[in-house]
mmCIF file of C-alpha atoms and ligand atoms in Angstrom:
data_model
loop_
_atom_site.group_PDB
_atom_site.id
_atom_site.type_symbol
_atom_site.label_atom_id
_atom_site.label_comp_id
_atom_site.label_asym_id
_atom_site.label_seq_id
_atom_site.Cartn_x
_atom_site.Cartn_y
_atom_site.Cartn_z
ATOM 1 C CA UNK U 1 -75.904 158.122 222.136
ATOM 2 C CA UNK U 2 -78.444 161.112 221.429
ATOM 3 C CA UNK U 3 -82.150 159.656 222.736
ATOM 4 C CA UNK U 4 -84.884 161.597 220.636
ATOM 5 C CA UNK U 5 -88.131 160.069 221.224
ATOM 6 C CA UNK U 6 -90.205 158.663 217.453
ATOM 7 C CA UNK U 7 -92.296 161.973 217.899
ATOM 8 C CA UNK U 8 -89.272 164.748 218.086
ATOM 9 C CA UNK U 9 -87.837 162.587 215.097
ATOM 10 C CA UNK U 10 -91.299 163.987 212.887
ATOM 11 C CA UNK U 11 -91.290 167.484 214.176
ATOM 12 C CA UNK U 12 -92.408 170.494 211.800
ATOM 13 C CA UNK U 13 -90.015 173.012 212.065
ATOM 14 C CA UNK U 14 -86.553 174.529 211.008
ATOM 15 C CA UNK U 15 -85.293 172.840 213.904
ATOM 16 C CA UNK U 16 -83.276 169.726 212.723
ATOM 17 C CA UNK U 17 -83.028 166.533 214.503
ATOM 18 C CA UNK U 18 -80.459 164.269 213.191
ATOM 19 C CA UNK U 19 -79.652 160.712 215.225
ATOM 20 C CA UNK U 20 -76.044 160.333 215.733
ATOM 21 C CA UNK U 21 -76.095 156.903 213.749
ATOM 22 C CA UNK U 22 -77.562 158.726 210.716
ATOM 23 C CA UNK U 23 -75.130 161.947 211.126
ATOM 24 C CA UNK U 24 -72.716 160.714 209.356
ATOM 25 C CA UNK U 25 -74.850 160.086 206.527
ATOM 26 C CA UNK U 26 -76.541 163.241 207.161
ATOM 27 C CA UNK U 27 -73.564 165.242 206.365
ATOM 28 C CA UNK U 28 -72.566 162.808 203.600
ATOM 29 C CA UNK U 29 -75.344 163.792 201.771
ATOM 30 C CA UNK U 30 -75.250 167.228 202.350
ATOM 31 C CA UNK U 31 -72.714 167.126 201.066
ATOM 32 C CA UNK U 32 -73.313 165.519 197.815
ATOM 33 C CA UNK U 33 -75.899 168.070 197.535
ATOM 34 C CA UNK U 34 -73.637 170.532 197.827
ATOM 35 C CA UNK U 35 -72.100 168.782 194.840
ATOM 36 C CA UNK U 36 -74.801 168.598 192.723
ATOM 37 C CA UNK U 37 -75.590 172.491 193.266
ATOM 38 C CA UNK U 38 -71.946 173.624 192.645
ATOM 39 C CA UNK U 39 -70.468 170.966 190.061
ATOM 40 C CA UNK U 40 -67.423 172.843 189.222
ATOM 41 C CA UNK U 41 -65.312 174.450 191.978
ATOM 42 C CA UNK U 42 -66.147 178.190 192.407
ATOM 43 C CA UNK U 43 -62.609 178.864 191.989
ATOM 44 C CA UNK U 44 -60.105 177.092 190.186
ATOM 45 C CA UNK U 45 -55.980 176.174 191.557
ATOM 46 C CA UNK U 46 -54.926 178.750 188.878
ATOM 47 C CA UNK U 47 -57.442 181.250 190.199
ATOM 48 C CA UNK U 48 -57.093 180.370 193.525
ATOM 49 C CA UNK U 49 -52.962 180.910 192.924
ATOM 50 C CA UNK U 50 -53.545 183.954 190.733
ATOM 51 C CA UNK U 51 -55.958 185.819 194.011
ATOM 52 C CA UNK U 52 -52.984 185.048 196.012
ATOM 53 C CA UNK U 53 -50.228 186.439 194.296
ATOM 54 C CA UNK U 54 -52.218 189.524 193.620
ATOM 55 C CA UNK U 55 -53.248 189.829 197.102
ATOM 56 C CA UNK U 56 -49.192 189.391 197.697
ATOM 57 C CA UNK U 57 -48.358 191.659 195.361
ATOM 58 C CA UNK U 58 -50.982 194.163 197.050
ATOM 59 C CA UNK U 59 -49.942 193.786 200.496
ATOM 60 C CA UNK U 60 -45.625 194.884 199.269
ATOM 61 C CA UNK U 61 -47.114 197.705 197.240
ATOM 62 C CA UNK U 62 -48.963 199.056 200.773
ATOM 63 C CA UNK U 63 -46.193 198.101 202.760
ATOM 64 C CA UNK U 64 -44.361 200.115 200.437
ATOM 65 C CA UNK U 65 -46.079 202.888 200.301
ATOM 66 C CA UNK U 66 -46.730 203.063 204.109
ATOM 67 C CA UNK U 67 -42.887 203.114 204.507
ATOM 68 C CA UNK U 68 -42.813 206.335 201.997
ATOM 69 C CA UNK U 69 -45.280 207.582 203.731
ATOM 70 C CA UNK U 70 -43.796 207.598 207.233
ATOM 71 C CA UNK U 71 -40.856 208.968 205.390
ATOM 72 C CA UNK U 72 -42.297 211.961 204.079
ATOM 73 C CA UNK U 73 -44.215 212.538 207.360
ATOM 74 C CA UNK U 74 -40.919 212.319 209.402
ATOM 75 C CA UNK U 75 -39.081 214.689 206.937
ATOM 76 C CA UNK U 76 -42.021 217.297 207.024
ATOM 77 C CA UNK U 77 -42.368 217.038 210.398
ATOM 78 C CA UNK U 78 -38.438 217.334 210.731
ATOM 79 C CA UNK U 79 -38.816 220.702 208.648
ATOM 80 C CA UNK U 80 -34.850 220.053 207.948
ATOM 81 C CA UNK U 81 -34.411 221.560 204.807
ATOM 82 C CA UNK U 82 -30.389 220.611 203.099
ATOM 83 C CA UNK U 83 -28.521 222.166 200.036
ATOM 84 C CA UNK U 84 -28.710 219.150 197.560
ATOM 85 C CA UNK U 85 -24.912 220.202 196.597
ATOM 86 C CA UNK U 86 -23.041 220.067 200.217
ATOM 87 C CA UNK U 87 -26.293 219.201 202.275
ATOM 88 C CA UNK U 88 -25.188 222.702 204.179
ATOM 89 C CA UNK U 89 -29.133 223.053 206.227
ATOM 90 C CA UNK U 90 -30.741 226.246 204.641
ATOM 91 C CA UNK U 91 -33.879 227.918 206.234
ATOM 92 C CA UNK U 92 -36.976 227.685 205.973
ATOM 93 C CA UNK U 93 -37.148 231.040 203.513
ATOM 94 C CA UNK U 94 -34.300 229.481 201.661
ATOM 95 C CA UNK U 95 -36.259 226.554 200.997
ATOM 96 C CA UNK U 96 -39.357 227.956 200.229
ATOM 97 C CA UNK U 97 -37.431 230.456 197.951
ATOM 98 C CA UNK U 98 -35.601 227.538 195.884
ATOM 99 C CA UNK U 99 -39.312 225.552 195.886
ATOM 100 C CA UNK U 100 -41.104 228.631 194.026
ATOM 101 C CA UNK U 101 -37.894 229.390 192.139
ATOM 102 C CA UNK U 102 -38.108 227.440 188.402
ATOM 103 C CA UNK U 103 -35.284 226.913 187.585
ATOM 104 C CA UNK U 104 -34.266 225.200 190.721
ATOM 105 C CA UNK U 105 -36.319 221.915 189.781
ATOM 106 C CA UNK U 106 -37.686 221.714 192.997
ATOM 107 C CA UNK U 107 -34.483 221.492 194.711
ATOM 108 C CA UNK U 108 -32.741 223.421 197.298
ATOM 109 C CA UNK U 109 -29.846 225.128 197.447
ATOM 110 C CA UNK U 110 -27.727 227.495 200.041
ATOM 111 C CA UNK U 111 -27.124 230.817 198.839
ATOM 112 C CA UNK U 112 -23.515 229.876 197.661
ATOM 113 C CA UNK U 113 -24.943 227.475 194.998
ATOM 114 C CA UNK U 114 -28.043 228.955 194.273
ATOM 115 C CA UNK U 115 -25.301 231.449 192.034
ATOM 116 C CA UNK U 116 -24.126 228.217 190.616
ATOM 117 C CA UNK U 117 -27.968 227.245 188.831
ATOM 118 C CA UNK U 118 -28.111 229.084 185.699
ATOM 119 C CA UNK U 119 -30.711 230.525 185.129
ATOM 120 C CA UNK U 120 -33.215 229.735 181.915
ATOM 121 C CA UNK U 121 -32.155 232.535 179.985
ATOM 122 C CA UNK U 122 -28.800 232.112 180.735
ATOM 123 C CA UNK U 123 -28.179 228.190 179.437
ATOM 124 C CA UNK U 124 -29.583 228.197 175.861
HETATM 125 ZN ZN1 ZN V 201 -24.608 224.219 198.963
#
């Protein structure tokens, strides 16, 4: 049992001074106030359900994407560069010779099957 004496009970200030025997009803009517000021829900099941699944959906796409990421930092940092035809390891000129080279599509080849890519004049 809180004792506040009849003068604390009429103080003038932000301060709030609630007896325990009217707390209850203190926060029962807060509340209904509450209520009153927000009479629908601010957010709805459906919405509510629909926040969630996005957030869901979110949180796989960065997972995702954090997983490609480490990927492509491991296999730059590797520097391994592979013919895409027997996965023979080429160098690093090789690679960046089959990169800049068009007709190559961006992939990489050892120098035995870079003579097997026709070139763009060659396959009409
Ligand atoms: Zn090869």
């Amino acid at each position: 049992m809180f004792h506040i004496s009849p003068e604390l009970r009429q103080i003038q200030s932000n301060a709030l001074c609630v007896y325990d025997t009217e707390l209850t009803e203190f926060i029962n009517r807060k509340v209904q106030v509450l209520k009153l000021q927000n009479p629908e829900p601010v957010y709805t099941d459906d919405e509510i359900n629909e926040m969630y699944e996005q957030l869901k959906q979110v949180n796989i796409t960065e997972t995702l994407k954090r997983e490609q990421h480490k990927q492509s930092l491991k296999s730059s940092a590797t520097k391994e560069a592979a013919c895409v035809v027997c996965h023979k390891p080429v160098s690093q000129k090789v690679k960046q010779y089959c990169l800049s080279n068009k007709n190559f599509n961006g992939k990489i080849y050892c120098f035995d099957h870079q003579k097997t890519i026709p070139t763009r004049k060659q396959s009409v």
